[in-house]
Amino acid sequence: MHPKVRPRPDYSFILFMSLKDNIDMQRLPSHIAIIMDGNGRWAKEKGEDRLYGHLHGVESVRNIVEGSAELGIKYLTLYAFSTENWDRPEYEVSGLMELLVDTIRNEVPTLNKNNIKLHVIGDVDMLPEAAKNELRDALNETASNTGLNLIMALSYSSRWEIVRATKNIAADVMAGKLHPENITQDTIKQYLTTKDFPDPELMIRTSGEYRISNFLLYQLAYAELHFTPTLWPDFRKENLYNAILDFQNRERRFGKTGEQIKDSETTA
Ligand code: IPE
Ligand code: IPE
Ligand code: MG
């Protein structure tokens, strides 16, 4: 291991109580974002087709959405399909789209039962008609729920989002609705697809890849990053608790010194 890489504490030794009992409920991240990766490799390990991995990935989505709602997490963003994923083999893309339509249709009653409000970010115009229709219905049917906000990133990429925001800012400047000298960080936030959500405080990526893959580049500025080798179809609530415990063990400095942070904690 590189000498500068700090080994991540492994909390699985806490056998006498569940990982969940160790979470400080006063210091939960309000927004968790997850890059759900590794479905294809999971299937390959089992000698199965990639779509089999995606099918099992849906089980993990259910489990993690339920786990997040139980904890009282306010926002959960799941990266399900990137703009770059359109370039995958045709059979995989169409299989994924079918799975998407079926999953949304089947899950709406559970979302409502658990008071979960669905949101979508991404270039949804690219989605097939059937998927767009299911999504529109699901968004409407869950719109008045007040618990967990479940944000699905579908046909999403951060560069797509930033280009879109820039075009809209330029158009509003041309129309005289916005003056360049008044543009602040908050203005930019208002033009992003995530304008209604706080920035993620914890970003999890499964499958052992250490990259962001065009996900929330602006919004992750100060997120704590948690990488795990677990493949997405194997990811369950206990893995989520482990990631939250890892997050709670970090010192978030936001550019300040460690001493400043400790001082503000003792005076708070
Ligand atoms: C993540 O799993 C799901 C999507 C990107 C749609 P992958 O399909 O990327 O699985 P690997 O990375 O090939 O194992
Ligand atoms: C990122 O996974 C996108 C999603 C999980 C939806 P990819 O599998 O597409 O990312 P790369 O290609 O390995 O960076
Ligand atoms: Mg992948």
PDB file of C-alpha atoms in Angstrom, residues 16-156:
ATOM      1  CA  PHE A  16     -21.631  -8.083  19.681  1.00  0.00           C
ATOM      2  CA  MET A  17     -23.868  -5.369  18.280  1.00  0.00           C
ATOM      3  CA  SER A  18     -25.037  -4.566  14.809  1.00  0.00           C
ATOM      4  CA  LEU A  19     -23.213  -1.942  12.787  1.00  0.00           C
ATOM      5  CA  LYS A  20     -26.417   0.082  12.785  1.00  0.00           C
ATOM      6  CA  ASP A  21     -26.290   0.495  16.591  1.00  0.00           C
ATOM      7  CA  ASN A  22     -22.931   2.223  16.243  1.00  0.00           C
ATOM      8  CA  ILE A  23     -24.199   4.955  13.919  1.00  0.00           C
ATOM      9  CA  ASP A  24     -24.519   8.385  15.529  1.00  0.00           C
ATOM     10  CA  MET A  25     -28.051   9.303  14.495  1.00  0.00           C
ATOM     11  CA  GLN A  26     -27.360  12.991  15.197  1.00  0.00           C
ATOM     12  CA  ARG A  27     -24.588  13.079  12.588  1.00  0.00           C
ATOM     13  CA  LEU A  28     -26.137  11.271   9.634  1.00  0.00           C
ATOM     14  CA  PRO A  29     -25.227  12.530   6.171  1.00  0.00           C
ATOM     15  CA  SER A  30     -28.351  14.219   4.869  1.00  0.00           C
ATOM     16  CA  HIS A  31     -27.519  13.287   1.269  1.00  0.00           C
ATOM     17  CA  ILE A  32     -25.839  10.053   0.151  1.00  0.00           C
ATOM     18  CA  ALA A  33     -24.949   9.514  -3.524  1.00  0.00           C
ATOM     19  CA  ILE A  34     -24.035   6.068  -4.864  1.00  0.00           C
ATOM     20  CA  ILE A  35     -22.323   4.921  -8.059  1.00  0.00           C
ATOM     21  CA  MET A  36     -23.867   1.466  -8.344  1.00  0.00           C
ATOM     22  CA  ASP A  37     -21.126  -0.376 -10.201  1.00  0.00           C
ATOM     23  CA  GLY A  38     -20.104  -3.985 -10.789  1.00  0.00           C
ATOM     24  CA  ASN A  39     -23.270  -5.693 -12.053  1.00  0.00           C
ATOM     25  CA  GLY A  40     -21.532  -7.034 -15.158  1.00  0.00           C
ATOM     26  CA  ARG A  41     -18.564  -8.470 -13.257  1.00  0.00           C
ATOM     27  CA  TRP A  42     -20.892 -10.009 -10.665  1.00  0.00           C
ATOM     28  CA  ALA A  43     -22.761 -11.824 -13.435  1.00  0.00           C
ATOM     29  CA  LYS A  44     -19.541 -12.872 -15.166  1.00  0.00           C
ATOM     30  CA  GLU A  45     -18.227 -14.398 -11.923  1.00  0.00           C
ATOM     31  CA  LYS A  46     -21.325 -16.594 -11.957  1.00  0.00           C
ATOM     32  CA  GLY A  47     -20.964 -17.461 -15.643  1.00  0.00           C
ATOM     33  CA  GLU A  48     -24.120 -15.481 -16.412  1.00  0.00           C
ATOM     34  CA  ASP A  49     -25.079 -12.751 -18.849  1.00  0.00           C
ATOM     35  CA  ARG A  50     -24.556  -9.097 -17.833  1.00  0.00           C
ATOM     36  CA  LEU A  51     -28.321  -8.539 -17.700  1.00  0.00           C
ATOM     37  CA  TYR A  52     -28.548 -11.121 -14.915  1.00  0.00           C
ATOM     38  CA  GLY A  53     -26.286  -8.823 -12.905  1.00  0.00           C
ATOM     39  CA  HIS A  54     -28.513  -5.824 -13.570  1.00  0.00           C
ATOM     40  CA  LEU A  55     -31.560  -7.825 -12.494  1.00  0.00           C
ATOM     41  CA  HIS A  56     -29.890  -8.630  -9.173  1.00  0.00           C
ATOM     42  CA  GLY A  57     -28.755  -5.020  -8.888  1.00  0.00           C
ATOM     43  CA  VAL A  58     -32.423  -4.101  -8.497  1.00  0.00           C
ATOM     44  CA  GLU A  59     -32.522  -6.167  -5.267  1.00  0.00           C
ATOM     45  CA  SER A  60     -29.703  -4.035  -3.893  1.00  0.00           C
ATOM     46  CA  VAL A  61     -31.538  -0.853  -4.892  1.00  0.00           C
ATOM     47  CA  ARG A  62     -34.605  -2.035  -2.942  1.00  0.00           C
ATOM     48  CA  ASN A  63     -32.534  -2.949   0.089  1.00  0.00           C
ATOM     49  CA  ILE A  64     -30.557   0.305   0.156  1.00  0.00           C
ATOM     50  CA  VAL A  65     -33.601   2.510  -0.434  1.00  0.00           C
ATOM     51  CA  GLU A  66     -35.342   0.738   2.443  1.00  0.00           C
ATOM     52  CA  GLY A  67     -32.253   0.994   4.660  1.00  0.00           C
ATOM     53  CA  SER A  68     -31.846   4.710   3.926  1.00  0.00           C
ATOM     54  CA  ALA A  69     -35.516   5.413   4.658  1.00  0.00           C
ATOM     55  CA  GLU A  70     -35.321   3.474   7.952  1.00  0.00           C
ATOM     56  CA  LEU A  71     -32.324   5.525   9.071  1.00  0.00           C
ATOM     57  CA  GLY A  72     -34.041   8.797   8.178  1.00  0.00           C
ATOM     58  CA  ILE A  73     -31.659   9.825   5.382  1.00  0.00           C
ATOM     59  CA  LYS A  74     -33.268  12.775   3.593  1.00  0.00           C
ATOM     60  CA  TYR A  75     -31.733  12.421   0.087  1.00  0.00           C
ATOM     61  CA  LEU A  76     -30.387   9.374  -1.745  1.00  0.00           C
ATOM     62  CA  THR A  77     -29.056   9.769  -5.296  1.00  0.00           C
ATOM     63  CA  LEU A  78     -28.456   6.575  -7.278  1.00  0.00           C
ATOM     64  CA  TYR A  79     -26.414   6.631 -10.481  1.00  0.00           C
ATOM     65  CA  ALA A  80     -28.260   4.062 -12.580  1.00  0.00           C
ATOM     66  CA  PHE A  81     -27.323   4.935 -16.164  1.00  0.00           C
ATOM     67  CA  SER A  82     -24.838   7.441 -17.558  1.00  0.00           C
ATOM     68  CA  THR A  83     -24.982   9.306 -20.866  1.00  0.00           C
ATOM     69  CA  GLU A  84     -21.895   7.247 -21.818  1.00  0.00           C
ATOM     70  CA  ASN A  85     -23.750   3.992 -21.069  1.00  0.00           C
ATOM     71  CA  TRP A  86     -25.832   4.576 -24.248  1.00  0.00           C
ATOM     72  CA  ASP A  87     -22.723   3.380 -26.131  1.00  0.00           C
ATOM     73  CA  ARG A  88     -22.974  -0.136 -24.661  1.00  0.00           C
ATOM     74  CA  PRO A  89     -24.105  -3.040 -26.872  1.00  0.00           C
ATOM     75  CA  GLU A  90     -27.680  -2.554 -28.084  1.00  0.00           C
ATOM     76  CA  TYR A  91     -29.003  -5.678 -26.325  1.00  0.00           C
ATOM     77  CA  GLU A  92     -27.664  -4.482 -22.948  1.00  0.00           C
ATOM     78  CA  VAL A  93     -29.121  -0.973 -23.352  1.00  0.00           C
ATOM     79  CA  SER A  94     -32.545  -2.265 -24.358  1.00  0.00           C
ATOM     80  CA  GLY A  95     -32.468  -4.887 -21.578  1.00  0.00           C
ATOM     81  CA  LEU A  96     -31.643  -2.181 -19.051  1.00  0.00           C
ATOM     82  CA  MET A  97     -34.469   0.031 -20.337  1.00  0.00           C
ATOM     83  CA  GLU A  98     -36.972  -2.833 -20.023  1.00  0.00           C
ATOM     84  CA  LEU A  99     -35.751  -3.509 -16.508  1.00  0.00           C
ATOM     85  CA  LEU A 100     -36.165   0.168 -15.714  1.00  0.00           C
ATOM     86  CA  VAL A 101     -39.770   0.239 -16.927  1.00  0.00           C
ATOM     87  CA  ASP A 102     -40.699  -2.942 -14.984  1.00  0.00           C
ATOM     88  CA  THR A 103     -38.940  -1.795 -11.834  1.00  0.00           C
ATOM     89  CA  ILE A 104     -40.579   1.616 -11.741  1.00  0.00           C
ATOM     90  CA  ARG A 105     -43.994   0.099 -12.379  1.00  0.00           C
ATOM     91  CA  ASN A 106     -43.569  -2.489  -9.613  1.00  0.00           C
ATOM     92  CA  GLU A 107     -41.978  -0.228  -7.020  1.00  0.00           C
ATOM     93  CA  VAL A 108     -44.389   2.718  -6.916  1.00  0.00           C
ATOM     94  CA  PRO A 109     -46.690   1.104  -4.274  1.00  0.00           C
ATOM     95  CA  THR A 110     -43.669   0.418  -2.026  1.00  0.00           C
ATOM     96  CA  LEU A 111     -42.401   3.975  -2.510  1.00  0.00           C
ATOM     97  CA  ASN A 112     -45.797   5.296  -1.460  1.00  0.00           C
ATOM     98  CA  LYS A 113     -46.044   2.916   1.498  1.00  0.00           C
ATOM     99  CA  ASN A 114     -42.673   4.187   2.725  1.00  0.00           C
ATOM    100  CA  ASN A 115     -43.466   7.874   2.009  1.00  0.00           C
ATOM    101  CA  ILE A 116     -40.621   8.089  -0.550  1.00  0.00           C
ATOM    102  CA  LYS A 117     -40.649  10.842  -3.172  1.00  0.00           C
ATOM    103  CA  LEU A 118     -39.075   9.964  -6.517  1.00  0.00           C
ATOM    104  CA  HIS A 119     -37.031  12.466  -8.549  1.00  0.00           C
ATOM    105  CA  VAL A 120     -35.090  12.002 -11.786  1.00  0.00           C
ATOM    106  CA  ILE A 121     -32.018  13.853 -13.011  1.00  0.00           C
ATOM    107  CA  GLY A 122     -30.509  13.400 -16.464  1.00  0.00           C
ATOM    108  CA  ASP A 123     -31.217  13.683 -20.163  1.00  0.00           C
ATOM    109  CA  VAL A 124     -34.556  11.861 -19.909  1.00  0.00           C
ATOM    110  CA  ASP A 125     -35.547  12.866 -23.451  1.00  0.00           C
ATOM    111  CA  MET A 126     -33.102  10.170 -24.576  1.00  0.00           C
ATOM    112  CA  LEU A 127     -35.131   7.442 -22.824  1.00  0.00           C
ATOM    113  CA  PRO A 128     -37.569   5.277 -24.807  1.00  0.00           C
ATOM    114  CA  GLU A 129     -41.238   6.406 -24.735  1.00  0.00           C
ATOM    115  CA  ALA A 130     -42.330   3.567 -22.422  1.00  0.00           C
ATOM    116  CA  ALA A 131     -39.713   4.511 -19.846  1.00  0.00           C
ATOM    117  CA  LYS A 132     -40.623   8.202 -20.062  1.00  0.00           C
ATOM    118  CA  ASN A 133     -44.298   7.393 -19.504  1.00  0.00           C
ATOM    119  CA  GLU A 134     -43.648   5.135 -16.502  1.00  0.00           C
ATOM    120  CA  LEU A 135     -41.356   7.738 -15.022  1.00  0.00           C
ATOM    121  CA  ARG A 136     -43.851  10.553 -15.468  1.00  0.00           C
ATOM    122  CA  ASP A 137     -46.555   8.511 -13.706  1.00  0.00           C
ATOM    123  CA  ALA A 138     -44.206   7.478 -10.898  1.00  0.00           C
ATOM    124  CA  LEU A 139     -43.101  11.091 -10.333  1.00  0.00           C
ATOM    125  CA  ASN A 140     -46.732  12.232 -10.165  1.00  0.00           C
ATOM    126  CA  GLU A 141     -47.845   9.385  -7.924  1.00  0.00           C
ATOM    127  CA  THR A 142     -45.085   9.976  -5.372  1.00  0.00           C
ATOM    128  CA  ALA A 143     -45.039  13.787  -5.573  1.00  0.00           C
ATOM    129  CA  SER A 144     -46.775  14.421  -2.252  1.00  0.00           C
ATOM    130  CA  ASN A 145     -44.587  12.049  -0.201  1.00  0.00           C
ATOM    131  CA  THR A 146     -42.521  13.777   2.470  1.00  0.00           C
ATOM    132  CA  GLY A 147     -39.968  11.177   3.615  1.00  0.00           C
ATOM    133  CA  LEU A 148     -36.835  10.090   1.738  1.00  0.00           C
ATOM    134  CA  ASN A 149     -36.143  11.903  -1.550  1.00  0.00           C
ATOM    135  CA  LEU A 150     -34.956   9.204  -3.966  1.00  0.00           C
ATOM    136  CA  ILE A 151     -33.127  10.799  -6.890  1.00  0.00           C
ATOM    137  CA  MET A 152     -32.472   8.487  -9.835  1.00  0.00           C
ATOM    138  CA  ALA A 153     -29.673   9.639 -12.155  1.00  0.00           C
ATOM    139  CA  LEU A 154     -30.804   8.274 -15.519  1.00  0.00           C
ATOM    140  CA  SER A 155     -29.052   9.142 -18.752  1.00  0.00           C
ATOM    141  CA  TYR A 156     -27.130  11.494 -16.507  1.00  0.00           C
TER     142      TYR A 156
END
